[in-house]
Every structure is written in C-alpha cells, then in structure tokens.
PDB file of C-alpha atoms in Angstrom:
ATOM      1  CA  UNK K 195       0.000   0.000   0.000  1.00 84.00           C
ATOM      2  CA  UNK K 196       1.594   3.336  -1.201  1.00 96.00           C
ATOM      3  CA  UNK K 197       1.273   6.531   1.427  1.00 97.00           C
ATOM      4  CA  UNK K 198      -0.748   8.293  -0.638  1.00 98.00           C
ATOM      5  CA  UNK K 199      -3.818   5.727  -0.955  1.00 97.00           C
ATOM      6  CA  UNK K 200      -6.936   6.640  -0.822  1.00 95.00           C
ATOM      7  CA  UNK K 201      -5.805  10.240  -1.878  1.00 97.00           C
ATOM      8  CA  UNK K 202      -6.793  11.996  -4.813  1.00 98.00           C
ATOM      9  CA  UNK K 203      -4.984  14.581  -7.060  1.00 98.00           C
ATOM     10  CA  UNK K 204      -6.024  17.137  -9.660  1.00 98.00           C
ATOM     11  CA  UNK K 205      -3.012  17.939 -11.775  1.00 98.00           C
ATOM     12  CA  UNK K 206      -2.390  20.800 -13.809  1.00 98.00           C
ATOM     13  CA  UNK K 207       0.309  21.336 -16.293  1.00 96.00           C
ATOM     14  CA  UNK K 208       0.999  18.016 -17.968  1.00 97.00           C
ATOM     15  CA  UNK K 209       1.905  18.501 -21.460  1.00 94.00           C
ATOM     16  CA  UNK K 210       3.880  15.604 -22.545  1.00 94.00           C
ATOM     17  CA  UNK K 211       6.785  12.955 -21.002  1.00 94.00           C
ATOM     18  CA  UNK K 212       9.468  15.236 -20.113  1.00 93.00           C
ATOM     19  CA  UNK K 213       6.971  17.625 -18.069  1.00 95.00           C
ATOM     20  CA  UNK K 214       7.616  18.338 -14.414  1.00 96.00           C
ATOM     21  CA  UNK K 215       3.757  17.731 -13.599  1.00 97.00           C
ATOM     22  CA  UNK K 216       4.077  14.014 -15.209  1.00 97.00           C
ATOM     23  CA  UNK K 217       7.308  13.164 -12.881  1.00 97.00           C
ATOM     24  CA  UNK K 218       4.570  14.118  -9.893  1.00 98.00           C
ATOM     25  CA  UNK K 219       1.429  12.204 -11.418  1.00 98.00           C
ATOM     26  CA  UNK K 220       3.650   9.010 -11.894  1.00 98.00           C
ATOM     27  CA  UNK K 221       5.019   9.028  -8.060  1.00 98.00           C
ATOM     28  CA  UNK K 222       2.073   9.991  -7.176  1.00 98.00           C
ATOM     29  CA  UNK K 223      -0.142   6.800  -9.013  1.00 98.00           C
ATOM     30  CA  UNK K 224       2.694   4.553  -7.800  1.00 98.00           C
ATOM     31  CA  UNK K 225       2.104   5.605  -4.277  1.00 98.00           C
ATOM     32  CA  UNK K 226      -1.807   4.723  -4.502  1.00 98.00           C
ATOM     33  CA  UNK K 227      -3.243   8.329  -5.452  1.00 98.00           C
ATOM     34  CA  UNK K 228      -6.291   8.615  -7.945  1.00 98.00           C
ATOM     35  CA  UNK K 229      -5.338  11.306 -10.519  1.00 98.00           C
ATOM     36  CA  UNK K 230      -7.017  13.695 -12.535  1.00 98.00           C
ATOM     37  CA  UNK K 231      -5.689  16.102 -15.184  1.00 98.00           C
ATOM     38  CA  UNK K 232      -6.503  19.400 -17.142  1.00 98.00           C
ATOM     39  CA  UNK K 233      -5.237  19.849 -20.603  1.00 97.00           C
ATOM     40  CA  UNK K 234      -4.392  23.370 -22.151  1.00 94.00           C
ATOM     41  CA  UNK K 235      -6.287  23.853 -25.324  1.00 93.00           C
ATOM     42  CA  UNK K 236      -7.903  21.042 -27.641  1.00 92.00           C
ATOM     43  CA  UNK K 237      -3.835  20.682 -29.390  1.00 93.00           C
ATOM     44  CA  UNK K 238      -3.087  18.669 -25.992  1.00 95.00           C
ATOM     45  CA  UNK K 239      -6.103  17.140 -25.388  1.00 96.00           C
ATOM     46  CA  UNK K 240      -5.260  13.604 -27.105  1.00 95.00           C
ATOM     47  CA  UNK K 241      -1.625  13.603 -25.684  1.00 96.00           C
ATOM     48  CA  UNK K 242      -2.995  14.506 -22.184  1.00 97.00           C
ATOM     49  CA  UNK K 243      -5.600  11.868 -22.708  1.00 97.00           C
ATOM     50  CA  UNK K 244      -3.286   9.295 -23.492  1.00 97.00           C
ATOM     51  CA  UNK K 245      -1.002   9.936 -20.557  1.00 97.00           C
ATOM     52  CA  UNK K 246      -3.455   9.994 -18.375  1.00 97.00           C
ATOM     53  CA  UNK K 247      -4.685   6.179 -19.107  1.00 97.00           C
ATOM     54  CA  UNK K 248      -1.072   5.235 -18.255  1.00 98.00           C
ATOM     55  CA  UNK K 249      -2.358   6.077 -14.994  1.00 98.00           C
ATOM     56  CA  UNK K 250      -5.311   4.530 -14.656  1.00 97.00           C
ATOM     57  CA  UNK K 251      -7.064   8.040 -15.346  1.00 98.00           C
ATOM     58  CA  UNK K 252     -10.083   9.082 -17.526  1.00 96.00           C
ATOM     59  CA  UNK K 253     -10.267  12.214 -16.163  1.00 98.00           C
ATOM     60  CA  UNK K 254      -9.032  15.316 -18.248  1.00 98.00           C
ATOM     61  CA  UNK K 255     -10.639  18.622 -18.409  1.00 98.00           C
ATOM     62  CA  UNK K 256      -9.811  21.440 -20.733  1.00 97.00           C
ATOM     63  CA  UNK K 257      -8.630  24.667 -18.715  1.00 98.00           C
ATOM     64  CA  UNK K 258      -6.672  27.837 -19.870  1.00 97.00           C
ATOM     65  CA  UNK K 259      -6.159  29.663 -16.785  1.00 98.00           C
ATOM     66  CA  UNK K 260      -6.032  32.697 -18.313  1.00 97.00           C
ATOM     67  CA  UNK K 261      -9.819  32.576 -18.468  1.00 97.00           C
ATOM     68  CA  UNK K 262     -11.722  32.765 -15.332  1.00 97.00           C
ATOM     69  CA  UNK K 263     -14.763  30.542 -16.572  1.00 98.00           C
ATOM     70  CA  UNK K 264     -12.860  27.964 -17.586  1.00 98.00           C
ATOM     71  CA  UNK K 265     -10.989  27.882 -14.259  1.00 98.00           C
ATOM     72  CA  UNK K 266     -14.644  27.649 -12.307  1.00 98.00           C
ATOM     73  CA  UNK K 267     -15.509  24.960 -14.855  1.00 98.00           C
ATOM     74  CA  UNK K 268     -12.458  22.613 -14.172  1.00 98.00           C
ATOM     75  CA  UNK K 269     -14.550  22.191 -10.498  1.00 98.00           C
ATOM     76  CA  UNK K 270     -17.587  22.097 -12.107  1.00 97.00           C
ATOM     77  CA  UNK K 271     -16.790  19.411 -14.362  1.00 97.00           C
ATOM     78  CA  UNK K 272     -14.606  17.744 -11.549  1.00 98.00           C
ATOM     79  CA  UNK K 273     -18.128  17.814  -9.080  1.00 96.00           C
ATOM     80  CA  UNK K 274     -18.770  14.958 -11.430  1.00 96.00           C
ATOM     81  CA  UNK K 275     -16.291  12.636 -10.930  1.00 97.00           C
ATOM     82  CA  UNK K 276     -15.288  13.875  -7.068  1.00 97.00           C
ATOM     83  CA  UNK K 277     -17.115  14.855  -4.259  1.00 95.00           C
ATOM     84  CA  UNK K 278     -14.113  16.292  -2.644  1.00 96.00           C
ATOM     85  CA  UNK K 279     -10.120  15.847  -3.666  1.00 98.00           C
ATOM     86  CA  UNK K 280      -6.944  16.058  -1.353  1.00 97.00           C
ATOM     87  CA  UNK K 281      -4.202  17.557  -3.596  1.00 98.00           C
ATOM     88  CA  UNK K 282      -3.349  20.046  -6.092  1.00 98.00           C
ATOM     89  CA  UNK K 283      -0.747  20.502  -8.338  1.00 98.00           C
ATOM     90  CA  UNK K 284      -0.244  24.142 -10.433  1.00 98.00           C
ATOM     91  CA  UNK K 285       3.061  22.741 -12.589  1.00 98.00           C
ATOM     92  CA  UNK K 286       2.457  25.743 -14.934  1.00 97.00           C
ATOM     93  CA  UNK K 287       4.331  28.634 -15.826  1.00 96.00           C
ATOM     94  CA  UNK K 288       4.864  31.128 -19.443  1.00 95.00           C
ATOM     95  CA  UNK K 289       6.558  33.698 -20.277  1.00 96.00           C
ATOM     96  CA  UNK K 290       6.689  34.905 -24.196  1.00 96.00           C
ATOM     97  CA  UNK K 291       9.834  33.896 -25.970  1.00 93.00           C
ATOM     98  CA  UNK K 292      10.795  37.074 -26.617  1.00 95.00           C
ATOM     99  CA  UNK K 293      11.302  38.551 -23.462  1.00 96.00           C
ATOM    100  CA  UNK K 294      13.383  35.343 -22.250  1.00 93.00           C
ATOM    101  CA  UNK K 295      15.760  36.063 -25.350  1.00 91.00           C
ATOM    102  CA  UNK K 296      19.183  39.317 -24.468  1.00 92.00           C
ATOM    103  CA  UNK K 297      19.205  40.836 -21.356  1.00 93.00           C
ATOM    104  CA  UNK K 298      16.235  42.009 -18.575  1.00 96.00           C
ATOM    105  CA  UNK K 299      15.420  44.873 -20.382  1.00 96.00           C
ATOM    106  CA  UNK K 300      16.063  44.475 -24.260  1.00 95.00           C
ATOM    107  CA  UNK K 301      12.827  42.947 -24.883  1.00 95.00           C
ATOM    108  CA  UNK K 302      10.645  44.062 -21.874  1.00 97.00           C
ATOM    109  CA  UNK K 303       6.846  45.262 -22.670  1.00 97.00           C
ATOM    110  CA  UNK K 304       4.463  45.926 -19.887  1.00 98.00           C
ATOM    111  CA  UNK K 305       2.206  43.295 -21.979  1.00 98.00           C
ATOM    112  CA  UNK K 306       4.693  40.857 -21.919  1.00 98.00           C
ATOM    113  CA  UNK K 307       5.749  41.271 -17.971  1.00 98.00           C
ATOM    114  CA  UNK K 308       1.666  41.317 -17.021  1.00 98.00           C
ATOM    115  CA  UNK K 309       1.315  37.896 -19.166  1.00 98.00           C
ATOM    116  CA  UNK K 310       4.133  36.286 -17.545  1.00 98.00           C
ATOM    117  CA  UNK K 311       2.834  37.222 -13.891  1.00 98.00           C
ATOM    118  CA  UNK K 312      -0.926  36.245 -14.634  1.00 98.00           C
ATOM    119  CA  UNK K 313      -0.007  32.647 -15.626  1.00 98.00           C
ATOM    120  CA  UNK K 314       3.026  32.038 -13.626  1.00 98.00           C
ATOM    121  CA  UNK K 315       1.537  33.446 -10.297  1.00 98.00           C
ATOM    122  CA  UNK K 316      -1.976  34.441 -10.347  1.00 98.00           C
ATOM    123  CA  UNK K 317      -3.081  30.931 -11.857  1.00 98.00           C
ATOM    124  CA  UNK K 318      -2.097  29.380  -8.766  1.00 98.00           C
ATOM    125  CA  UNK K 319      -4.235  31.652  -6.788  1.00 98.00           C
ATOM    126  CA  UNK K 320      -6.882  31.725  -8.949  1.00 98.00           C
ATOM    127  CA  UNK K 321      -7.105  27.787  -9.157  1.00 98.00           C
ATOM    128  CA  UNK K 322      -6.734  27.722  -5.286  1.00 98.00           C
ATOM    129  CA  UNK K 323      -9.388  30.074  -4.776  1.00 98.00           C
ATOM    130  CA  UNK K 324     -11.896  28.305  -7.081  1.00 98.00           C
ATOM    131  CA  UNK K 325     -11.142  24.829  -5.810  1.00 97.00           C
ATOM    132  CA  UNK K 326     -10.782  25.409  -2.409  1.00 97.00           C
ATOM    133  CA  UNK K 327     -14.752  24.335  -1.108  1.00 96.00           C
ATOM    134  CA  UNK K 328     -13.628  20.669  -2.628  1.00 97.00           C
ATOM    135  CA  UNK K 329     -10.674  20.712  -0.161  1.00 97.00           C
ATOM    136  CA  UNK K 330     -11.810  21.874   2.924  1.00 90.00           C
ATOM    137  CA  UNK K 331     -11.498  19.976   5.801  1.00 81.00           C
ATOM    138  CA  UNK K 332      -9.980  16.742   4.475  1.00 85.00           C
ATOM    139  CA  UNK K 333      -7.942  15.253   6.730  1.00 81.00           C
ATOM    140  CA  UNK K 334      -4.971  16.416   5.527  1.00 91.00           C
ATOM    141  CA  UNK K 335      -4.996  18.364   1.673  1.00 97.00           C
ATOM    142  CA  UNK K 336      -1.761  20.188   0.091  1.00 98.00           C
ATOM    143  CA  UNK K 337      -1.200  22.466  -2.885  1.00 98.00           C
ATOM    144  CA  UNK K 338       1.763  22.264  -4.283  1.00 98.00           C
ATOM    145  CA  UNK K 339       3.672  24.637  -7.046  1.00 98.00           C
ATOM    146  CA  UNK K 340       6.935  24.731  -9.119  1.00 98.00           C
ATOM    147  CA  UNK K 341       9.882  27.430  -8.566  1.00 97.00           C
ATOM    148  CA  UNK K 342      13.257  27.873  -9.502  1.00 96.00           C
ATOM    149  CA  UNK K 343      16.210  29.647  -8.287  1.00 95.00           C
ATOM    150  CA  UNK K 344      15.865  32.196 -10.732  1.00 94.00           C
ATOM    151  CA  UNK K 345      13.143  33.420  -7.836  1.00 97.00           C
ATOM    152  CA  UNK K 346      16.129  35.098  -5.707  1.00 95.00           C
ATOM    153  CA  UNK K 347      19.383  34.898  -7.969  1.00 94.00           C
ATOM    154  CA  UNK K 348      19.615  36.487 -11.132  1.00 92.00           C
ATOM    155  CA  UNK K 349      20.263  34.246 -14.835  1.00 90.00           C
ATOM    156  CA  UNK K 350      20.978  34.574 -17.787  1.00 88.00           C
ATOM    157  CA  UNK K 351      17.715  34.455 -20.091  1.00 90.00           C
ATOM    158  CA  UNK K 352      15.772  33.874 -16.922  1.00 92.00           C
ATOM    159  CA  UNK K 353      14.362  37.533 -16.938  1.00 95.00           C
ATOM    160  CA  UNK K 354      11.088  38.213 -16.308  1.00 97.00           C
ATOM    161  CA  UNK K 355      10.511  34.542 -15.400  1.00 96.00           C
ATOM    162  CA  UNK K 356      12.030  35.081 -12.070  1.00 97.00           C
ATOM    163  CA  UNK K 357       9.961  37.803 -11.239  1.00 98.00           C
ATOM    164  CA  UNK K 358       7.192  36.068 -11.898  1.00 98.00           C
ATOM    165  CA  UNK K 359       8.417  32.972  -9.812  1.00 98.00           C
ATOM    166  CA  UNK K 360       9.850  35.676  -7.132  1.00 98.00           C
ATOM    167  CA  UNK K 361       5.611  36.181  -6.853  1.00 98.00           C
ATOM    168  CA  UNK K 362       4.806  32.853  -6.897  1.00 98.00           C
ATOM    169  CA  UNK K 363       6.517  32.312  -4.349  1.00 98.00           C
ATOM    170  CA  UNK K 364       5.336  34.453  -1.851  1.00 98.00           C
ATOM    171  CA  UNK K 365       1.914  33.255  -2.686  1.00 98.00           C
ATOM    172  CA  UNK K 366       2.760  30.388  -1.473  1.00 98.00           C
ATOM    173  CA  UNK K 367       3.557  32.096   1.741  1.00 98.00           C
ATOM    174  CA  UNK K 368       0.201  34.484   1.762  1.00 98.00           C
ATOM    175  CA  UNK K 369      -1.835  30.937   0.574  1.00 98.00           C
ATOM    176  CA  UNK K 370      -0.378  29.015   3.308  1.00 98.00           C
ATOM    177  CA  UNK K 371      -1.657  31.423   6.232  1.00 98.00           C
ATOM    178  CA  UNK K 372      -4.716  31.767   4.172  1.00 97.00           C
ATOM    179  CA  UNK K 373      -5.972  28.571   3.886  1.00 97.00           C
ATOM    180  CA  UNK K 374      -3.972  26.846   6.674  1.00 96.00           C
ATOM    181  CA  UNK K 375      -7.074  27.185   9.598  1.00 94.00           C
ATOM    182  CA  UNK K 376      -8.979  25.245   6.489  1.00 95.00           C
ATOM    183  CA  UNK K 377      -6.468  22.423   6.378  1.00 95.00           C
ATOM    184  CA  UNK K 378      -4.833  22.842   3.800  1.00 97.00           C
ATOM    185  CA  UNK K 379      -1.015  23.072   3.106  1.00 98.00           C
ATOM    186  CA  UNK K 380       0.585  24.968   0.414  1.00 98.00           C
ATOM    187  CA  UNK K 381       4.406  24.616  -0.785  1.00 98.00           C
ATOM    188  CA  UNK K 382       6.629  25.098  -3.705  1.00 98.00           C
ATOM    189  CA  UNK K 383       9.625  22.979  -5.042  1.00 98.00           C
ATOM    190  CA  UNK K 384      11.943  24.968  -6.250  1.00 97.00           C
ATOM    191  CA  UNK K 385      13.473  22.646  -9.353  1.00 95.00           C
ATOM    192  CA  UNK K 386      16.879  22.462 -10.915  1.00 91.00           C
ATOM    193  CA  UNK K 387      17.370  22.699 -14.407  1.00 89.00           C
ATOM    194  CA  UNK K 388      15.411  20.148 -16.555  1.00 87.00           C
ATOM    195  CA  UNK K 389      15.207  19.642 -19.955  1.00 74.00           C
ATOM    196  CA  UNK K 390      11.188  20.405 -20.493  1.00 66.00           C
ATOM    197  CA  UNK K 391       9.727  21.968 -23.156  1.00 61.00           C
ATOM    198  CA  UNK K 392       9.275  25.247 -21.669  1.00 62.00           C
ATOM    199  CA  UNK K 393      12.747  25.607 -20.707  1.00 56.00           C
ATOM    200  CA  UNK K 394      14.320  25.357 -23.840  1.00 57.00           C
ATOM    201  CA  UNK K 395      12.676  28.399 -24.963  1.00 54.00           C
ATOM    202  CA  UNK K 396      15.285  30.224 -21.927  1.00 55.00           C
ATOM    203  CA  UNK K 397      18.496  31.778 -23.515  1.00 53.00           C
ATOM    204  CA  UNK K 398      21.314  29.783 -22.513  1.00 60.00           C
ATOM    205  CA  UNK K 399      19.623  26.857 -20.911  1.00 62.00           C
ATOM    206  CA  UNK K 400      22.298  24.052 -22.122  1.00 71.00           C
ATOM    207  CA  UNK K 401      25.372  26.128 -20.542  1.00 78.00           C
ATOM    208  CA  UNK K 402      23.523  26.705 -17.502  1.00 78.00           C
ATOM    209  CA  UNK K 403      22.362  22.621 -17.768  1.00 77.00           C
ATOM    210  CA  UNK K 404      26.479  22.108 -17.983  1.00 85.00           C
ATOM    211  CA  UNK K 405      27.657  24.561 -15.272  1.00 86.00           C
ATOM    212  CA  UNK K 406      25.018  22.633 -12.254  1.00 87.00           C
ATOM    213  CA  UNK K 407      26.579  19.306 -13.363  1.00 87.00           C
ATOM    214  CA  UNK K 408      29.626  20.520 -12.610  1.00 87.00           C
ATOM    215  CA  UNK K 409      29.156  22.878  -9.837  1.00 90.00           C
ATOM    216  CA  UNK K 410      26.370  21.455  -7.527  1.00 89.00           C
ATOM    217  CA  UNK K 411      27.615  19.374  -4.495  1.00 89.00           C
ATOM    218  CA  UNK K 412      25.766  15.644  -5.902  1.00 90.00           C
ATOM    219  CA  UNK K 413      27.988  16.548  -9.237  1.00 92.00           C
ATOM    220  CA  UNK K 414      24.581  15.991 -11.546  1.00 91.00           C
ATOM    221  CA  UNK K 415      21.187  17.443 -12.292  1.00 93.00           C
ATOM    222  CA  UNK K 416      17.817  16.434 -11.592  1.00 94.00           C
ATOM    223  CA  UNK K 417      15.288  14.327 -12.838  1.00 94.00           C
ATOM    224  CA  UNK K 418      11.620  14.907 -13.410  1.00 95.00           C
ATOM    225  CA  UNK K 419      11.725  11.297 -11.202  1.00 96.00           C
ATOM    226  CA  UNK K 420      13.551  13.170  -8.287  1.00 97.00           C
ATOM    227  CA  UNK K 421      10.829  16.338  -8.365  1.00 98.00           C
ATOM    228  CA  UNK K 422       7.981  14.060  -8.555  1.00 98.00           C
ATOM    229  CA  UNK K 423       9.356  12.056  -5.687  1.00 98.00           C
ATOM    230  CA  UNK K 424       9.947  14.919  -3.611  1.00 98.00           C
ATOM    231  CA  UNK K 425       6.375  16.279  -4.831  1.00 98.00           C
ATOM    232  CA  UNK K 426       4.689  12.927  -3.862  1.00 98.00           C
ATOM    233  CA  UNK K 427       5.718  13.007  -0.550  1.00 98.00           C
ATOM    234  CA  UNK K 428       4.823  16.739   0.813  1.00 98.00           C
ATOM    235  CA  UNK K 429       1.391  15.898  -0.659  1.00 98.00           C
ATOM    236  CA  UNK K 430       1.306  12.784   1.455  1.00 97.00           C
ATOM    237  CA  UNK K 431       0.260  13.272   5.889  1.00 95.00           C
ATOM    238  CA  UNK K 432       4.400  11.957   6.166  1.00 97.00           C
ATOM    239  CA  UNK K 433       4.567  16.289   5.466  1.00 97.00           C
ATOM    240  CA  UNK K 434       1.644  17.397   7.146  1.00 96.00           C
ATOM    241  CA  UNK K 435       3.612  19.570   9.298  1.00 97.00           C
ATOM    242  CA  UNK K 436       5.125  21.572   6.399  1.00 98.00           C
ATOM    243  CA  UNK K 437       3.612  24.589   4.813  1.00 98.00           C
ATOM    244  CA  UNK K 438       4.355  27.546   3.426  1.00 98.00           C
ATOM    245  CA  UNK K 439       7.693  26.174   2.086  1.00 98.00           C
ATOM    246  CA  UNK K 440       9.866  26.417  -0.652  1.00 98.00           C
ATOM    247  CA  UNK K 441      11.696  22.977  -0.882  1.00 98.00           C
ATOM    248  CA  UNK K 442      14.656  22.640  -3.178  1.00 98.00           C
ATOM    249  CA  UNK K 443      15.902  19.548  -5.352  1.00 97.00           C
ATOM    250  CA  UNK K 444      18.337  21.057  -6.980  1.00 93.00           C
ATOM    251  CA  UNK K 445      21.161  18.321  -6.159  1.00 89.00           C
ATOM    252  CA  UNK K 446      22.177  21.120  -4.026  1.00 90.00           C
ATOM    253  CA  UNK K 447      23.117  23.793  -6.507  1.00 88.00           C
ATOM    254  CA  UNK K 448      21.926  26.430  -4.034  1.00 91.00           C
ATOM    255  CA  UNK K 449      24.112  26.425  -1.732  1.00 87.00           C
ATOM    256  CA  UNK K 450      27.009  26.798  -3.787  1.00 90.00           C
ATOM    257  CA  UNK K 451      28.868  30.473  -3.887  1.00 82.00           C
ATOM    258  CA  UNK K 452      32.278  30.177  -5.914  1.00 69.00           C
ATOM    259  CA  UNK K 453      33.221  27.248  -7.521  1.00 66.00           C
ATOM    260  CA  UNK K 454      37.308  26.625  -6.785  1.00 59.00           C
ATOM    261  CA  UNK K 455      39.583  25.113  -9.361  1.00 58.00           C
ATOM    262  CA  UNK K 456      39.603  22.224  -7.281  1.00 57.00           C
ATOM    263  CA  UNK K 457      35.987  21.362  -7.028  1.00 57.00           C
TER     264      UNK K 457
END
C-alpha cells in the first residue's frame, strides 16, 4: 500500500513525457493516489488523454487559466467525478519567448511582464481560490507549485521569469496562512534545471544545464523522477507539518557560492 492511498490529485500542467507535472502524477499513481488532469487547449487534449490512461485516469478537463470561466468549470466538471479531492498541483508557468531572449530589459513590454505574472503566479491563486470548497477539511490536503532559483538569484535568459516565480513564491507564503485554519497546506519545489519543453525556450539553458553538473555538491542534475518524488511526498500526511515552504531539489546547486579550481 503506497502513502498516498486513498488520496486523490487534480493535476495541472501536464503537457507531454518530459513535463515536471508528469514526474509528480507518476510518483504519485505509484504511491496509490487517484489522478485527474486538465489539458491546455484542444492541441493537448489527445496527448494529455493518453497519458493519463497510463495512470489509470479518464479524467481530463480542458482549462486555460487565463480565463476565469474555464478555471470555475475545471470544479464544475470535476463535481462529477469527485465529491471532494486532497491535492493540487499548479506545474504551470509562461513567459513569451521574446522577453526570455538578451538581457532584462532588451525585450521588456508591460504586456509581456503582465502575461508572464498572470499565468506564472496568479493561476495558482486563482485555481486555489476556485477549488478550495472541494478541499476543505480533508484530513490532511496540500497544494503544491513549481519554482526555480531564478526566484532570488539572477540568470541569464531567466528575466522576467524570475519575477514572476519571485511572486509565486510568496503566494505560497500568503496561501499558506490563508488557507492553513482550512487544512490545507501549500508549498513550492523549487526545481533544478530540466530539460522540459518550456525551458528550452530560456536563452542559454544548455550552458547553464552544464555549469550545475559541474558545480552542484551531488555533481549531476535532476530528474523529473527526483521532483515528482519529492512532490509525492509533501502531498502525502508523512509532510503534514510543512507549509508555506519552498523545498529545493536542486542536487544542491543552491548552496554553492564560488566554484574553486579544485571542485
């Protein structure tokens, strides 16, 4: 019997094999949790749908959560499968292209830097907000979000990404004494570098890929196995006493300052 049996998980942000969100859901169904997913727009639908049997799911609802109504709807729809659920999972984040391409402010546009910040940070509120009446008062429900260290160090081609996971961060904070009296947790992982989708669209990703193998005290760089792991087990009661947390598997790349010749 897994530790998270009997649990049940709504999971936002899968998108294909290499996403962070589908490390989670597969740790997660290993370790006994019913799953559900939402997909982005009808492009994803048949590849969500088709990951999501591989886990024993059939449930996938369409959400952009840059639209309100379709947010409310995810719950809506959900009310039909679920009474109630114990988990959440916001693995979603977007900035455009352009603005992740020179330095901070070569590409900047107010548009741009509002876009990034309304589907990086606000979704996760949003979501929380509109789902919270289906987790109230289990015995022990989490929400749990992705961060980087781009949130409170400064890199290259990061940009306005890590202002926008700077804020998603402390929403994690401001959710956590929010909805803590309702029993429910809230925490971030704050991921090293992975080779997903999204992150390939971040100037000088493969150096900065190179430079954590090197640097980082395990001498290597994460898995999408190692975050979903980690991500399993603060959703599970073995965490109940952590909230408002930003955990980091990172293989310990954040504790590093400067790298000696030696190292």
């Amino acid at each position: 019997m897994g530790f998270l049996t009997g649990k049940r998980a709504l999971i936002f942000g899968v998108a294909s094999t290499r996403s962070i969100a589908w490390g989670i859901a597969q740790a997660m169904h290993r370790e006994g949790c019913e799953l559900a997913f939402t997909y982005q727009n009808e492009r994803l639908h048949e590849r969500v749908e088709k990951l999501a049997g591989q886990l024993d799911s059939d449930i996938i609802i369409p959400c952009n959560v840059e639209d309100d109504d379709e947010i409310e709807a995810v719950f809506e729809h959900l009310d039909d499968y679920w009474d109630s659920f114990d988990i959440l999972v916001h693995s979603i984040a977007y900035a455009p292209k352009e603005l992740l391409e020179g330095d901070y402010l070569d590409n900047l546009s107010r548009e741009g830097f509002n876009t990034a910040h309304d589907i990086s940070s606000y979704s996760l509120a949003a979501i929380a907000k509109a789902g919270r009446h289906m987790m109230q008062n289990r015995e022990d429900a989490s929400i749990l979000t992705m961060s980087y260290l781009g949130a409170e160090r400064t890199f290259s081609g990061y940009n306005v990404m890590g202002l926008a996971k700077a804020s998603l961060e402390a929403n994690v904070r401001y959710l956590a004494q929010n909805l803590g009296p309702e029993g429910i947790r809230v925490n971030a992982i704050s991921a090293g570098p992975i080779k997903t989708i999204t992150a390939s669209d971040m100037g000088g990703f493969s150096k900065l890929f190179d430079q954590v193998e090197s640097a980082a005290p395990l001498r290597r760089n994460v898995s999408i196995d190692d975050v979903g792991n980690t991500g399993a087990f603060l959703s599970s009661s073995l965490a109940r006493g952590i909230t408002g947390e930003v955990i980091y598997v990172d293989s310990g790349f954040h504790i590093v300052g400067v790298v000696s010749e030696n190292d």
